[in-house]
């Protein structure tokens, strides 16, 4: 009987620590194991936030909860950093532009032709003496906005025009500027970073054959 009790005591003394330690070790491993998944989740959320803001071309690298952004469009570095800093799980953000600040990134090959085709289908024109963007023109600008969101390296140049009609040149110039600005505001509302858009009016200096066609905003890569 005493021998049996001694053997039982030795058995418990050997296995009891294992029973206690093994679950603790497994729990520790379980806590450490999701590390890579946490980084993947942070990276996915950061990329999604940038894409939603029109910065789909930014490269995202994650180390733990620290995020590094590269190939950020010129002029959008601070905005990209702020967007990612607001993503849940991000501890710190570093961002670097794809090109030096102040220099425009080159447009991808074929971008000008794609944009021209979008606008040619329904040119952006306005009613007489109006800078209100509506109808087919508004649909065209919305389509251009979606295209720009999908092409974050492209900048656009808006040139507003007025018809060659009697009246002060200053009035025509102001109206053409208002039209260009209306298109710029619509692009911003569709998620395009304002830093990617330049807008100016040229008055009635470049009329087309008809007044209706002349009351326009041209959209080009640049």
Backbone as a chain_set.jsonl record, in Angstrom:
{"seq": "XXXXXXXXXXXXXXXXXXXXXXXXXXXXXXXXXXXXXXXXXXXXXXXXXXXXXXXXXXXXXXXXXXXXXXXXXXXXXXXXXXXXXXXXXXXXXXXXXXXXXXXXXXXXXXXXXXXXXXXXXXXXXXXXXXXXXXXXXXXXXXXXXXXXXXXXXXXXXXXXXXXXXXXXXXXXXXXXXXXXXXXXXXXXXXXXXXXXXXXXXXXXXXXXXXXXXXXXXXXXXX", "coords": {"N": [[0.828, -1.206, 0.0], [1.882, 1.262, 0.891], [3.931, 1.495, -0.961], [2.482, 1.733, -3.327], [1.21, 4.182, -2.908], [3.436, 5.836, -2.859], [4.351, 5.584, -5.451], [2.194, 6.774, -6.787], [2.409, 9.351, -5.817], [4.842, 10.128, -6.897], [4.141, 10.033, -9.601], [2.234, 12.06, -9.779], [3.844, 14.205, -9.098], [5.456, 14.42, -11.303], [3.789, 14.769, -13.549], [1.905, 16.743, -12.869], [3.076, 19.391, -12.928], [3.428, 19.551, -15.718], [0.829, 19.439, -16.647], [-0.057, 21.893, -15.77], [1.741, 23.708, -16.934], [1.745, 23.274, -19.757], [-0.817, 24.18, -20.919], [-0.464, 26.914, -20.343], [1.778, 27.575, -21.861], [0.793, 27.055, -24.424], [-1.218, 28.981, -24.523], [0.318, 31.284, -24.486], [1.623, 31.017, -26.955], [-0.585, 31.202, -28.612], [-1.267, 33.847, -28.221], [0.869, 35.136, -29.393], [0.85, 34.226, -32.016], [-1.091, 35.526, -33.782], [0.249, 37.774, -34.74], [1.364, 38.26, -37.468], [-1.112, 38.251, -38.805], [-2.385, 40.47, -37.696], [-0.823, 42.543, -38.751], [-1.407, 42.186, -41.46], [-4.15, 42.781, -41.475], [-4.127, 45.48, -40.67], [-2.711, 46.591, -42.82], [-4.499, 46.019, -44.923], [-6.742, 47.529, -44.188], [-5.639, 50.095, -44.226], [-4.926, 50.358, -46.949], [-7.465, 50.204, -48.105], [-8.648, 52.531, -47.068], [-7.057, 54.505, -48.239], [-7.575, 54.054, -50.953], [-10.306, 54.657, -51.064], [-10.097, 57.352, -50.701], [-9.071, 58.215, -53.038], [-6.417, 57.601, -53.525], [-5.259, 55.286, -54.63], [-2.909, 54.282, -55.718], [-0.862, 54.3, -53.873], [1.74, 52.666, -52.14], [1.684, 50.328, -49.492], [3.328, 49.369, -46.608], [3.684, 47.256, -43.811], [4.799, 46.925, -40.501], [4.281, 45.165, -37.812], [2.351, 47.289, -36.093], [3.119, 49.564, -37.288], [3.221, 51.723, -40.048], [4.395, 52.196, -43.347], [4.393, 54.377, -46.04], [4.789, 54.574, -49.507], [5.532, 55.918, -52.798], [3.668, 57.957, -52.898], [1.445, 60.266, -54.365], [2.681, 63.395, -55.542], [2.278, 66.2, -53.46], [0.289, 65.069, -51.955], [1.168, 63.908, -49.666], [0.945, 64.632, -46.889], [-1.81, 64.398, -46.583], [-2.246, 61.674, -47.14], [-0.848, 60.556, -45.017], [-2.391, 61.462, -42.833], [-4.814, 60.172, -43.353], [-4.181, 57.429, -43.073], [-3.259, 57.409, -40.47], [-5.605, 57.615, -39.084], [-6.703, 55.111, -39.223], [-7.918, 52.219, -37.618], [-5.887, 50.537, -35.29], [-3.412, 51.355, -36.216], [-0.23, 52.492, -35.302], [1.952, 54.217, -35.912], [2.904, 56.344, -38.673], [4.755, 56.638, -41.61], [5.532, 58.507, -44.487], [6.377, 58.803, -47.922], [6.955, 60.678, -50.861], [6.33, 59.734, -54.309], [7.606, 61.156, -56.233], [9.711, 64.098, -56.105], [8.399, 66.679, -53.972], [6.337, 69.147, -55.414], [6.925, 68.591, -58.029], [5.206, 67.368, -60.817], [3.864, 64.074, -61.1], [4.562, 61.847, -63.778], [2.052, 61.163, -66.218], [0.398, 58.014, -66.714], [1.081, 55.925, -69.604], [-1.115, 56.381, -72.331], [-3.089, 57.576, -70.835], [-4.026, 60.167, -71.459], [-5.438, 59.739, -73.849], [-7.471, 58.013, -72.98], [-8.858, 59.655, -71.179], [-9.668, 61.715, -72.896], [-11.451, 60.312, -74.522], [-13.478, 59.727, -72.711], [-14.557, 62.278, -72.215], [-15.258, 63.142, -74.757], [-17.514, 61.706, -75.427], [-19.676, 62.971, -74.207], [-19.51, 66.119, -74.131], [-18.502, 68.682, -71.769], [-20.612, 71.066, -71.306], [-22.387, 74.245, -70.963], [-25.368, 76.086, -70.065], [-26.465, 79.194, -71.53], [-24.947, 82.084, -70.154], [-24.499, 80.84, -67.689], [-23.077, 78.959, -64.987], [-23.76, 76.592, -63.965], [-23.495, 73.211, -63.372], [-24.96, 70.52, -64.821], [-27.216, 67.834, -65.869], [-26.225, 65.945, -68.75], [-23.609, 66.863, -68.832], [-22.85, 66.97, -66.131], [-22.922, 64.245, -65.558], [-20.841, 63.354, -67.161], [-18.643, 64.594, -65.89], [-18.78, 63.325, -63.412], [-18.155, 60.737, -64.229], [-15.536, 61.167, -65.092], [-14.431, 61.786, -62.64], [-14.605, 59.307, -61.302], [-12.887, 57.851, -62.891], [-10.483, 59.182, -62.417], [-10.121, 58.626, -59.705], [-9.516, 55.954, -59.915], [-7.13, 56.18, -61.186], [-4.727, 57.314, -59.7], [-2.312, 58.653, -60.197], [-2.643, 60.54, -62.105], [-2.939, 63.878, -63.126], [-5.187, 66.607, -63.752], [-6.139, 69.188, -66.061], [-8.224, 71.894, -66.152], [-9.998, 73.878, -68.37], [-11.856, 76.656, -68.715], [-14.395, 78.087, -70.828], [-16.069, 80.705, -72.643], [-18.817, 81.782, -74.709], [-18.39, 83.574, -77.785], [-19.77, 86.361, -77.631], [-21.597, 89.521, -77.764], [-20.498, 91.881, -75.329], [-18.772, 92.808, -72.252], [-15.324, 91.874, -72.036], [-14.353, 91.177, -69.562], [-16.533, 90.09, -68.237], [-17.025, 87.739, -69.654], [-14.633, 86.411, -69.109], [-14.774, 86.061, -66.303], [-17.032, 84.407, -66.154], [-16.133, 82.133, -67.516], [-14.154, 81.288, -65.783], [-15.686, 80.658, -63.539], [-17.087, 78.473, -64.512], [-15.032, 76.584, -64.927], [-14.26, 76.29, -62.269], [-16.566, 75.182, -61.191], [-16.543, 72.628, -62.283], [-14.187, 71.686, -61.132], [-14.946, 71.632, -58.424], [-16.94, 69.685, -58.531], [-15.428, 67.435, -59.204], [-13.899, 67.213, -56.883], [-15.947, 66.594, -55.083], [-16.449, 64.072, -55.936], [-14.411, 62.595, -54.919], [-11.807, 63.233, -55.735], [-8.571, 64.38, -55.142], [-8.035, 67.777, -54.517], [-5.492, 68.819, -55.052], [-4.685, 67.615, -57.341], [-5.87, 68.837, -59.423], [-6.054, 71.496, -61.684], [-7.44, 74.651, -62.46], [-8.673, 77.05, -64.739], [-9.902, 80.005, -66.392], [-10.479, 81.206, -69.692], [-12.024, 83.057, -70.886], [-13.644, 84.325, -73.791], [-11.756, 83.673, -75.656], [-11.182, 81.473, -77.267], [-13.248, 80.443, -79.181], [-15.697, 78.004, -80.331], [-17.329, 76.694, -83.345], [-20.116, 77.134, -82.811], [-22.168, 78.991, -80.475], [-23.307, 77.369, -78.424], [-21.613, 75.152, -78.287], [-19.313, 76.44, -77.567], [-19.615, 77.266, -74.95], [-18.141, 75.909, -72.609], [-16.14, 73.488, -70.697], [-12.957, 72.347, -70.964], [-11.283, 69.289, -70.403], [-8.23, 68.043, -69.636], [-5.217, 66.034, -69.551], [-2.644, 66.978, -67.362]], "CA": [[0.0, 0.0, 0.0], [2.78, 2.422, 0.952], [4.659, 1.581, -2.235], [1.546, 2.249, -4.335], [1.035, 5.619, -2.644], [4.667, 6.534, -3.244], [4.384, 5.67, -6.922], [1.196, 7.767, -7.173], [2.961, 10.674, -5.513], [5.856, 10.472, -7.909], [3.429, 10.276, -10.862], [1.66, 13.405, -9.734], [4.906, 15.206, -9.054], [6.02, 14.545, -12.652], [2.823, 15.222, -14.542], [1.147, 17.921, -12.481], [3.63, 20.627, -13.527], [3.19, 19.555, -17.156], [-0.578, 19.794, -16.86], [-0.197, 23.325, -15.525], [2.584, 24.508, -17.813], [1.429, 23.137, -21.185], [-1.826, 25.169, -21.345], [0.073, 28.277, -20.27], [2.641, 27.761, -23.032], [-0.073, 27.134, -25.604], [-1.892, 30.286, -24.502], [1.304, 32.283, -24.909], [1.81, 30.874, -28.404], [-1.786, 31.725, -29.263], [-1.213, 35.313, -28.208], [1.911, 35.599, -30.312], [0.631, 33.76, -33.386], [-1.805, 36.43, -34.684], [1.039, 38.945, -35.125], [1.321, 38.522, -38.902], [-2.469, 38.572, -39.227], [-2.659, 41.853, -37.3], [-0.198, 43.402, -39.745], [-2.161, 42.08, -42.712], [-5.401, 43.503, -41.311], [-3.82, 46.909, -40.678], [-2.369, 46.946, -44.188], [-5.709, 45.991, -45.746], [-7.581, 48.683, -43.842], [-4.96, 51.311, -44.696], [-5.062, 50.408, -48.404], [-8.861, 50.511, -48.415], [-8.893, 53.938, -46.749], [-6.383, 55.315, -49.258], [-8.312, 53.888, -52.207], [-11.549, 55.422, -50.934], [-9.756, 58.778, -50.765], [-8.502, 58.521, -54.353], [-4.965, 57.409, -53.501], [-5.117, 53.831, -54.773], [-1.579, 53.886, -56.165], [0.117, 54.358, -52.781], [2.173, 51.361, -51.632], [1.571, 50.247, -48.032], [4.129, 48.328, -45.957], [3.34, 47.233, -42.394], [5.629, 46.178, -39.553], [3.488, 45.217, -36.584], [1.307, 48.302, -36.246], [3.755, 50.727, -37.892], [2.931, 51.727, -41.479], [5.239, 53.024, -44.216], [3.752, 54.642, -47.322], [5.69, 55.014, -50.564], [4.909, 56.249, -54.083], [2.54, 58.852, -52.664], [1.447, 61.345, -55.356], [3.203, 64.671, -55.077], [1.27, 67.088, -52.917], [-0.713, 64.343, -51.166], [1.868, 63.173, -48.61], [0.335, 64.916, -45.587], [-3.176, 63.852, -46.581], [-2.141, 60.213, -47.034], [-0.429, 60.245, -43.648], [-3.527, 61.687, -41.948], [-5.816, 59.136, -43.606], [-3.751, 56.153, -42.494], [-3.167, 57.57, -39.014], [-6.94, 57.436, -38.537], [-7.138, 53.715, -39.357], [-7.837, 51.485, -36.358], [-4.761, 49.629, -35.154], [-2.16, 51.966, -36.678], [0.497, 53.185, -34.237], [2.721, 55.323, -36.488], [2.863, 56.39, -40.134], [5.771, 57.361, -42.355], [5.104, 58.621, -45.877], [7.369, 59.37, -48.831], [6.372, 60.883, -52.193], [6.914, 58.988, -55.412], [8.485, 62.12, -56.9], [9.908, 65.233, -55.199], [7.286, 67.611, -53.837], [6.346, 70.263, -56.343], [7.073, 68.115, -59.399], [4.096, 66.48, -61.131], [4.192, 62.719, -61.527], [4.183, 61.645, -65.181], [0.822, 60.402, -66.416], [0.635, 56.704, -67.326], [0.877, 55.897, -71.052], [-2.498, 56.186, -72.753], [-4.05, 58.249, -69.954], [-4.63, 61.305, -72.16], [-6.414, 59.227, -74.812], [-8.619, 57.499, -72.224], [-9.609, 60.789, -70.647], [-10.293, 62.395, -74.029], [-12.585, 59.505, -74.962], [-14.55, 59.908, -71.732], [-15.161, 63.604, -72.356], [-15.8, 63.298, -76.107], [-18.839, 61.089, -75.516], [-20.653, 63.99, -73.792], [-18.704, 67.275, -73.707], [-18.971, 69.434, -70.598], [-21.081, 72.373, -71.769], [-23.254, 74.957, -70.024], [-26.38, 76.967, -70.632], [-26.016, 80.575, -71.709], [-24.796, 82.903, -68.955], [-24.622, 79.971, -66.517], [-21.957, 78.106, -64.589], [-24.365, 75.461, -63.266], [-23.153, 71.932, -63.985], [-26.072, 69.584, -64.651], [-27.507, 66.996, -67.022], [-25.189, 65.067, -69.299], [-22.291, 67.393, -68.465], [-22.569, 66.531, -64.762], [-22.64, 62.81, -65.624], [-19.489, 63.219, -67.702], [-17.674, 64.957, -64.851], [-18.797, 62.247, -62.415], [-17.391, 59.638, -64.817], [-14.124, 61.55, -65.033], [-14.028, 61.65, -61.24], [-14.389, 57.879, -61.014], [-11.674, 57.448, -63.62], [-9.332, 59.747, -61.716], [-9.939, 57.863, -58.464], [-8.868, 54.699, -60.302], [-5.81, 56.515, -61.747], [-4.284, 58.35, -58.756], [-1.106, 59.357, -60.626], [-2.994, 61.474, -63.178], [-3.432, 65.225, -62.818], [-5.983, 67.137, -64.856], [-6.162, 70.637, -66.29], [-9.555, 72.334, -66.577], [-9.973, 75.178, -69.054], [-13.212, 77.136, -68.938], [-14.583, 78.954, -71.993], [-17.343, 81.395, -72.822], [-19.121, 82.026, -76.125], [-17.983, 84.876, -78.323], [-20.992, 87.144, -77.787], [-21.38, 90.912, -77.355], [-20.417, 92.102, -73.891], [-17.411, 93.059, -71.773], [-14.432, 90.715, -71.959], [-14.205, 90.798, -68.159], [-17.674, 89.242, -67.883], [-16.774, 86.432, -70.26], [-13.527, 85.776, -68.378], [-15.267, 85.629, -64.996], [-17.939, 83.283, -66.357], [-15.337, 80.95, -67.865], [-13.487, 80.84, -64.557], [-16.706, 80.026, -62.705], [-17.378, 77.155, -65.079], [-13.911, 75.699, -64.603], [-14.302, 76.017, -60.836], [-17.695, 74.285, -60.946], [-16.08, 71.276, -62.609], [-13.21, 71.317, -60.103], [-15.693, 71.301, -57.207], [-17.617, 68.407, -58.761], [-14.422, 66.38, -59.1], [-13.587, 67.068, -55.461], [-17.07, 65.901, -54.464], [-16.383, 62.668, -56.357], [-13.28, 61.934, -54.282], [-10.521, 63.571, -56.345], [-7.795, 65.326, -54.343], [-7.927, 69.07, -55.215], [-4.121, 69.089, -55.48], [-4.484, 66.997, -58.655], [-6.711, 69.549, -60.392], [-5.837, 72.931, -61.895], [-8.584, 75.21, -63.176], [-8.547, 78.446, -65.147], [-10.805, 80.434, -67.447], [-9.829, 82.004, -70.749], [-13.025, 83.922, -71.491], [-14.109, 83.95, -75.134], [-10.569, 83.747, -76.522], [-11.041, 80.303, -78.137], [-14.607, 79.963, -79.435], [-15.96, 76.95, -81.312], [-18.219, 77.218, -84.397], [-21.423, 77.564, -82.331], [-22.148, 79.44, -79.078], [-23.62, 76.269, -77.508], [-20.401, 74.341, -78.114], [-18.265, 77.272, -76.973], [-19.843, 77.393, -73.499], [-17.623, 74.58, -72.257], [-14.914, 73.293, -69.937], [-12.145, 71.276, -71.498], [-10.578, 68.537, -69.374], [-7.08, 67.379, -70.232], [-4.152, 65.588, -68.648], [-1.59, 67.974, -67.237]], "C": [[0.862, 1.255, 0.0], [3.517, 2.61, -0.342], [3.769, 2.156, -3.318], [1.336, 3.756, -4.161], [2.255, 6.409, -3.054], [4.743, 6.692, -4.742], [3.386, 6.719, -7.412], [1.704, 9.181, -6.921], [3.992, 11.093, -6.519], [5.202, 10.785, -9.242], [2.87, 11.702, -10.906], [2.727, 14.487, -9.761], [5.525, 15.421, -10.421], [5.03, 15.212, -13.598], [2.048, 16.477, -14.168], [1.743, 19.219, -13.024], [3.375, 20.709, -15.027], [1.768, 19.975, -17.465], [-0.792, 21.289, -16.683], [0.529, 24.156, -16.569], [2.157, 24.453, -19.274], [0.329, 24.097, -21.619], [-1.309, 26.598, -21.325], [0.949, 28.585, -21.474], [1.809, 27.906, -24.29], [-0.797, 28.472, -25.666], [-0.946, 31.391, -24.946], [1.547, 32.234, -26.403], [0.622, 31.449, -29.145], [-1.788, 33.245, -29.297], [-0.219, 35.848, -29.208], [1.57, 35.282, -31.753], [-0.076, 34.765, -34.282], [-1.0, 37.625, -35.159], [1.017, 39.241, -36.614], [-0.071, 38.904, -39.385], [-2.849, 40.003, -38.869], [-2.066, 42.81, -38.332], [-0.944, 43.381, -41.064], [-3.459, 42.881, -42.627], [-5.174, 45.014, -41.348], [-3.503, 47.366, -42.099], [-3.589, 46.993, -45.086], [-6.593, 47.197, -45.464], [-6.958, 49.983, -44.327], [-5.108, 51.452, -46.207], [-6.484, 50.778, -48.806], [-9.172, 51.979, -48.165], [-8.258, 54.854, -47.792], [-7.12, 55.242, -50.583], [-9.592, 54.701, -52.185], [-11.304, 56.92, -51.052], [-9.116, 59.162, -52.09], [-7.001, 58.371, -54.432], [-4.633, 55.923, -53.647], [-3.705, 53.396, -55.158], [-0.514, 53.884, -55.08], [0.453, 52.943, -52.314], [2.2, 51.396, -50.107], [2.408, 49.081, -47.525], [3.883, 48.421, -44.456], [4.337, 46.388, -41.624], [4.951, 46.26, -38.2], [2.316, 46.154, -36.772], [1.868, 49.604, -36.808], [3.633, 50.632, -39.41], [3.879, 52.665, -42.21], [4.551, 53.15, -45.572], [4.794, 55.134, -48.313], [4.894, 55.231, -51.846], [3.625, 57.051, -53.885], [2.58, 59.966, -53.706], [1.943, 62.652, -54.748], [2.078, 65.576, -54.607], [0.247, 66.406, -52.035], [-0.088, 63.605, -49.984], [1.196, 63.381, -47.25], [-1.061, 64.306, -45.5], [-3.158, 62.337, -46.432], [-1.767, 59.808, -45.614], [-1.604, 60.391, -42.675], [-4.581, 60.595, -42.115], [-5.429, 57.839, -42.91], [-3.637, 56.251, -40.975], [-4.522, 57.375, -38.344], [-7.476, 56.02, -38.639], [-6.937, 52.987, -38.027], [-6.656, 50.526, -36.367], [-3.425, 50.2, -35.56], [-1.526, 52.742, -35.534], [1.269, 54.382, -34.782], [2.689, 55.206, -38.005], [4.037, 57.201, -40.659], [5.345, 57.379, -43.823], [6.178, 59.3, -46.706], [6.746, 59.527, -50.209], [7.073, 60.032, -53.243], [7.868, 59.855, -56.217], [8.669, 63.279, -55.94], [8.692, 66.146, -55.163], [7.453, 68.765, -54.807], [6.525, 69.851, -57.792], [5.93, 67.159, -59.71], [4.584, 65.104, -61.553], [3.775, 62.549, -62.982], [2.927, 60.806, -65.284], [1.153, 59.06, -67.053], [0.408, 56.772, -68.839], [-0.592, 55.628, -71.394], [-3.521, 56.924, -71.927], [-4.764, 59.394, -70.682], [-5.709, 60.84, -73.133], [-7.66, 58.702, -74.108], [-9.499, 58.637, -71.725], [-10.345, 61.525, -71.767], [-11.52, 61.636, -74.519], [-13.77, 59.649, -74.005], [-15.297, 61.216, -71.967], [-15.831, 63.764, -73.723], [-17.207, 62.736, -76.22], [-19.95, 62.066, -75.144], [-19.885, 65.182, -73.271], [-19.353, 68.046, -72.563], [-19.328, 70.846, -71.053], [-22.104, 72.932, -70.798], [-24.308, 75.755, -70.779], [-25.827, 78.383, -70.737], [-26.008, 81.322, -70.379], [-24.89, 82.096, -67.661], [-23.333, 79.219, -66.261], [-22.47, 76.907, -63.791], [-24.078, 74.185, -64.041], [-24.298, 70.957, -63.755], [-26.227, 68.715, -65.904], [-26.36, 66.098, -67.438], [-23.799, 65.54, -68.934], [-21.898, 66.941, -67.061], [-22.242, 65.043, -64.728], [-21.238, 62.561, -66.173], [-18.445, 63.512, -66.637], [-17.627, 63.887, -63.764], [-18.007, 61.039, -62.93], [-15.897, 59.918, -64.816], [-13.605, 61.417, -63.607], [-13.741, 60.205, -60.871], [-13.115, 57.383, -61.695], [-10.431, 57.965, -62.913], [-9.064, 59.026, -60.398], [-9.206, 56.552, -58.761], [-7.475, 54.925, -60.882], [-5.189, 57.636, -60.902], [-3.029, 59.112, -59.17], [-1.393, 60.42, -61.681], [-3.484, 62.797, -62.599], [-4.228, 65.728, -64.011], [-5.953, 68.66, -64.864], [-7.54, 71.003, -66.839], [-9.443, 73.718, -67.194], [-11.402, 75.587, -69.377], [-13.282, 78.127, -70.094], [-15.958, 79.613, -71.946], [-17.559, 81.619, -74.311], [-18.698, 83.428, -76.52], [-19.237, 85.676, -78.637], [-20.726, 88.582, -77.346], [-21.382, 91.049, -75.835], [-18.985, 92.296, -73.469], [-16.594, 91.773, -71.684], [-14.279, 90.242, -70.517], [-15.33, 89.871, -67.709], [-17.471, 87.832, -68.42], [-15.671, 85.688, -69.51], [-14.005, 85.246, -67.03], [-16.175, 84.408, -65.129], [-17.163, 82.005, -66.685], [-14.6, 80.398, -66.651], [-14.472, 80.131, -63.622], [-17.041, 78.63, -63.219], [-16.259, 76.162, -64.774], [-13.932, 75.318, -63.129], [-15.451, 75.072, -60.485], [-17.304, 72.837, -61.229], [-15.081, 70.798, -61.559], [-13.913, 70.9, -58.809], [-16.403, 69.963, -57.353], [-16.631, 67.247, -58.682], [-14.046, 66.145, -57.644], [-14.691, 66.29, -54.755], [-17.092, 64.419, -54.826], [-15.112, 61.977, -55.868], [-11.918, 62.238, -54.858], [-9.824, 64.627, -55.492], [-7.657, 66.644, -55.115], [-6.521, 69.384, -55.707], [-3.829, 68.503, -56.861], [-5.205, 67.747, -59.766], [-6.296, 71.014, -60.468], [-6.976, 73.449, -62.764], [-8.327, 76.668, -63.518], [-9.579, 78.744, -66.233], [-10.068, 81.298, -68.447], [-10.831, 82.91, -71.466], [-13.491, 83.403, -72.835], [-12.965, 83.944, -76.142], [-10.464, 82.587, -77.504], [-12.418, 79.707, -78.426], [-14.64, 78.812, -80.443], [-16.995, 77.472, -82.31], [-19.584, 77.697, -83.917], [-21.309, 78.046, -80.882], [-22.401, 78.301, -78.094], [-22.393, 75.41, -77.242], [-19.302, 75.12, -77.41], [-18.398, 77.387, -75.463], [-19.428, 76.074, -72.838], [-16.484, 74.664, -71.242], [-14.189, 72.112, -70.545], [-11.376, 70.621, -70.36], [-9.454, 67.761, -70.042], [-6.076, 66.947, -69.179], [-3.085, 66.666, -68.563], [-1.488, 68.546, -65.843]], "O": [[0.626, 2.187, -0.768], [3.717, 3.739, -0.791], [4.215, 2.962, -4.134], [1.29, 4.505, -5.136], [2.134, 7.531, -3.545], [5.127, 7.74, -5.263], [3.683, 7.471, -8.34], [1.458, 10.091, -7.712], [4.033, 12.244, -6.952], [5.64, 11.694, -9.948], [3.004, 12.429, -11.89], [2.545, 15.545, -10.364], [6.068, 16.494, -10.686], [5.393, 16.111, -14.357], [1.583, 17.202, -15.048], [1.007, 20.067, -13.528], [3.135, 21.792, -15.561], [1.51, 20.743, -18.392], [-1.62, 21.885, -17.372], [0.018, 25.174, -17.036], [2.199, 25.47, -19.965], [0.515, 24.791, -22.619], [-1.668, 27.404, -22.184], [0.896, 29.676, -22.042], [2.077, 28.769, -25.125], [-0.971, 29.034, -26.747], [-1.331, 32.306, -25.674], [1.665, 33.272, -27.053], [0.78, 32.102, -30.177], [-2.243, 33.858, -30.263], [-0.439, 36.9, -29.807], [1.978, 36.025, -32.645], [0.287, 34.872, -35.454], [-1.524, 38.434, -35.924], [0.686, 40.36, -37.005], [-0.22, 39.761, -40.255], [-3.545, 40.676, -39.629], [-2.718, 43.771, -38.741], [-1.101, 44.414, -41.716], [-3.832, 43.573, -43.575], [-5.936, 45.744, -41.981], [-3.978, 48.416, -42.533], [-3.716, 47.892, -45.917], [-7.128, 47.814, -46.385], [-7.667, 50.876, -44.79], [-5.387, 52.545, -46.7], [-6.692, 51.566, -49.73], [-9.878, 52.608, -48.954], [-8.849, 55.86, -48.182], [-7.276, 56.255, -51.264], [-9.932, 55.359, -53.169], [-12.193, 57.671, -51.453], [-8.667, 60.296, -52.26], [-6.368, 58.95, -55.315], [-3.833, 55.375, -52.889], [-3.345, 52.239, -54.939], [0.627, 53.503, -55.341], [-0.441, 52.121, -52.117], [2.673, 52.359, -49.504], [2.225, 47.942, -47.955], [3.871, 49.513, -43.887], [4.679, 45.279, -42.035], [5.025, 47.282, -37.518], [1.389, 45.852, -37.524], [1.186, 50.629, -36.809], [3.908, 49.583, -39.993], [4.138, 53.782, -41.76], [4.171, 52.149, -46.178], [5.593, 56.013, -47.992], [3.75, 54.795, -51.971], [2.636, 56.861, -54.592], [3.636, 60.562, -53.92], [1.659, 62.967, -53.592], [1.05, 65.703, -55.273], [-0.584, 67.077, -51.423], [-0.742, 62.766, -49.364], [0.911, 62.415, -46.542], [-1.444, 63.762, -44.465], [-3.959, 61.775, -45.686], [-2.301, 58.838, -45.074], [-1.795, 59.549, -41.797], [-5.173, 60.145, -41.134], [-6.254, 57.221, -42.236], [-3.892, 55.273, -40.272], [-4.587, 57.011, -37.17], [-8.589, 55.749, -38.19], [-5.895, 53.132, -37.389], [-6.448, 49.792, -37.334], [-2.391, 49.594, -35.28], [-2.185, 53.547, -34.876], [1.245, 55.455, -34.179], [2.478, 54.126, -38.557], [4.282, 58.318, -40.205], [4.853, 56.376, -44.34], [6.814, 60.253, -46.256], [6.075, 58.612, -50.687], [8.237, 59.661, -53.096], [8.823, 59.355, -56.811], [7.856, 63.441, -55.03], [8.035, 66.365, -56.181], [8.55, 69.29, -54.999], [6.307, 70.658, -58.697], [5.697, 66.222, -58.945], [5.579, 64.973, -62.265], [2.73, 63.061, -63.381], [2.748, 59.849, -64.53], [2.088, 58.969, -67.849], [-0.38, 57.595, -69.305], [-1.223, 54.749, -70.808], [-4.705, 56.915, -72.264], [-5.974, 59.565, -70.533], [-6.766, 61.462, -73.238], [-8.777, 58.915, -74.579], [-10.724, 58.588, -71.835], [-11.503, 61.911, -71.607], [-12.52, 62.249, -74.891], [-14.923, 59.688, -74.435], [-16.527, 61.252, -71.923], [-16.853, 64.441, -73.839], [-18.01, 63.225, -77.015], [-21.046, 62.0, -75.702], [-19.625, 65.258, -72.07], [-20.574, 68.062, -72.41], [-18.46, 71.711, -71.171], [-22.622, 72.224, -69.934], [-24.16, 76.057, -71.964], [-24.83, 78.717, -70.097], [-26.94, 81.209, -69.582], [-25.322, 82.627, -66.638], [-22.593, 78.886, -67.186], [-21.72, 76.284, -63.04], [-24.383, 74.092, -65.23], [-24.583, 70.601, -62.611], [-25.47, 68.845, -66.866], [-25.625, 65.565, -66.606], [-22.898, 64.724, -68.742], [-20.748, 66.57, -66.826], [-21.381, 64.617, -63.959], [-20.532, 61.667, -65.706], [-17.473, 62.769, -66.494], [-16.553, 63.573, -63.25], [-17.281, 60.396, -62.172], [-15.088, 59.023, -64.571], [-12.472, 60.987, -63.39], [-12.747, 59.913, -60.205], [-12.365, 56.588, -61.128], [-9.43, 57.254, -62.821], [-7.909, 58.835, -60.018], [-8.382, 56.096, -57.967], [-6.716, 53.971, -61.053], [-5.134, 58.784, -61.345], [-2.706, 60.127, -58.553], [-0.481, 61.128, -62.108], [-4.328, 62.829, -61.704], [-3.977, 65.326, -65.147], [-5.771, 69.315, -63.838], [-7.965, 70.48, -67.869], [-8.858, 74.623, -66.601], [-12.075, 74.961, -70.196], [-12.356, 78.907, -70.315], [-16.878, 79.128, -71.288], [-16.603, 81.643, -75.086], [-18.654, 84.342, -75.697], [-19.714, 85.673, -79.772], [-19.754, 88.846, -76.639], [-22.174, 90.407, -75.145], [-18.068, 91.989, -74.229], [-17.108, 90.72, -71.305], [-14.097, 89.05, -70.269], [-15.111, 88.973, -66.896], [-17.718, 86.851, -67.718], [-15.765, 84.479, -69.299], [-13.684, 84.119, -66.653], [-16.101, 83.483, -64.319], [-17.494, 80.927, -66.193], [-14.441, 79.185, -66.511], [-14.132, 79.129, -62.993], [-17.253, 77.71, -62.429], [-16.528, 75.019, -64.403], [-13.659, 74.172, -62.772], [-15.319, 74.249, -59.579], [-17.692, 71.929, -60.495], [-15.12, 69.64, -61.142], [-13.517, 69.923, -58.173], [-16.463, 69.187, -56.399], [-16.963, 66.188, -58.149], [-13.89, 65.001, -57.219], [-14.411, 65.427, -53.924], [-17.681, 63.608, -54.111], [-14.772, 60.895, -56.346], [-10.947, 61.566, -54.509], [-10.42, 65.651, -55.157], [-7.204, 66.632, -56.26], [-6.358, 70.132, -56.672], [-2.829, 68.859, -57.484], [-5.156, 67.336, -60.926], [-6.197, 71.692, -59.446], [-7.421, 72.77, -63.689], [-7.826, 77.431, -62.691], [-10.064, 77.836, -66.907], [-9.147, 82.033, -68.092], [-10.529, 83.464, -72.523], [-13.707, 82.204, -73.012], [-13.173, 84.178, -77.332], [-9.732, 82.692, -78.488], [-12.726, 78.603, -77.976], [-13.75, 78.664, -81.28], [-17.494, 78.585, -82.143], [-20.169, 78.582, -84.542], [-20.453, 77.567, -80.138], [-21.777, 78.261, -77.034], [-22.156, 74.989, -76.11], [-18.455, 74.535, -76.735], [-17.402, 77.585, -74.767], [-20.273, 75.228, -72.546], [-15.942, 75.734, -70.964], [-14.734, 71.012, -70.634], [-10.877, 71.301, -69.463], [-9.697, 66.921, -70.909], [-6.091, 67.439, -68.051], [-2.667, 67.208, -69.586], [-0.64, 69.401, -65.588]]}, "num_chains": 1, "name": "protein.A"}
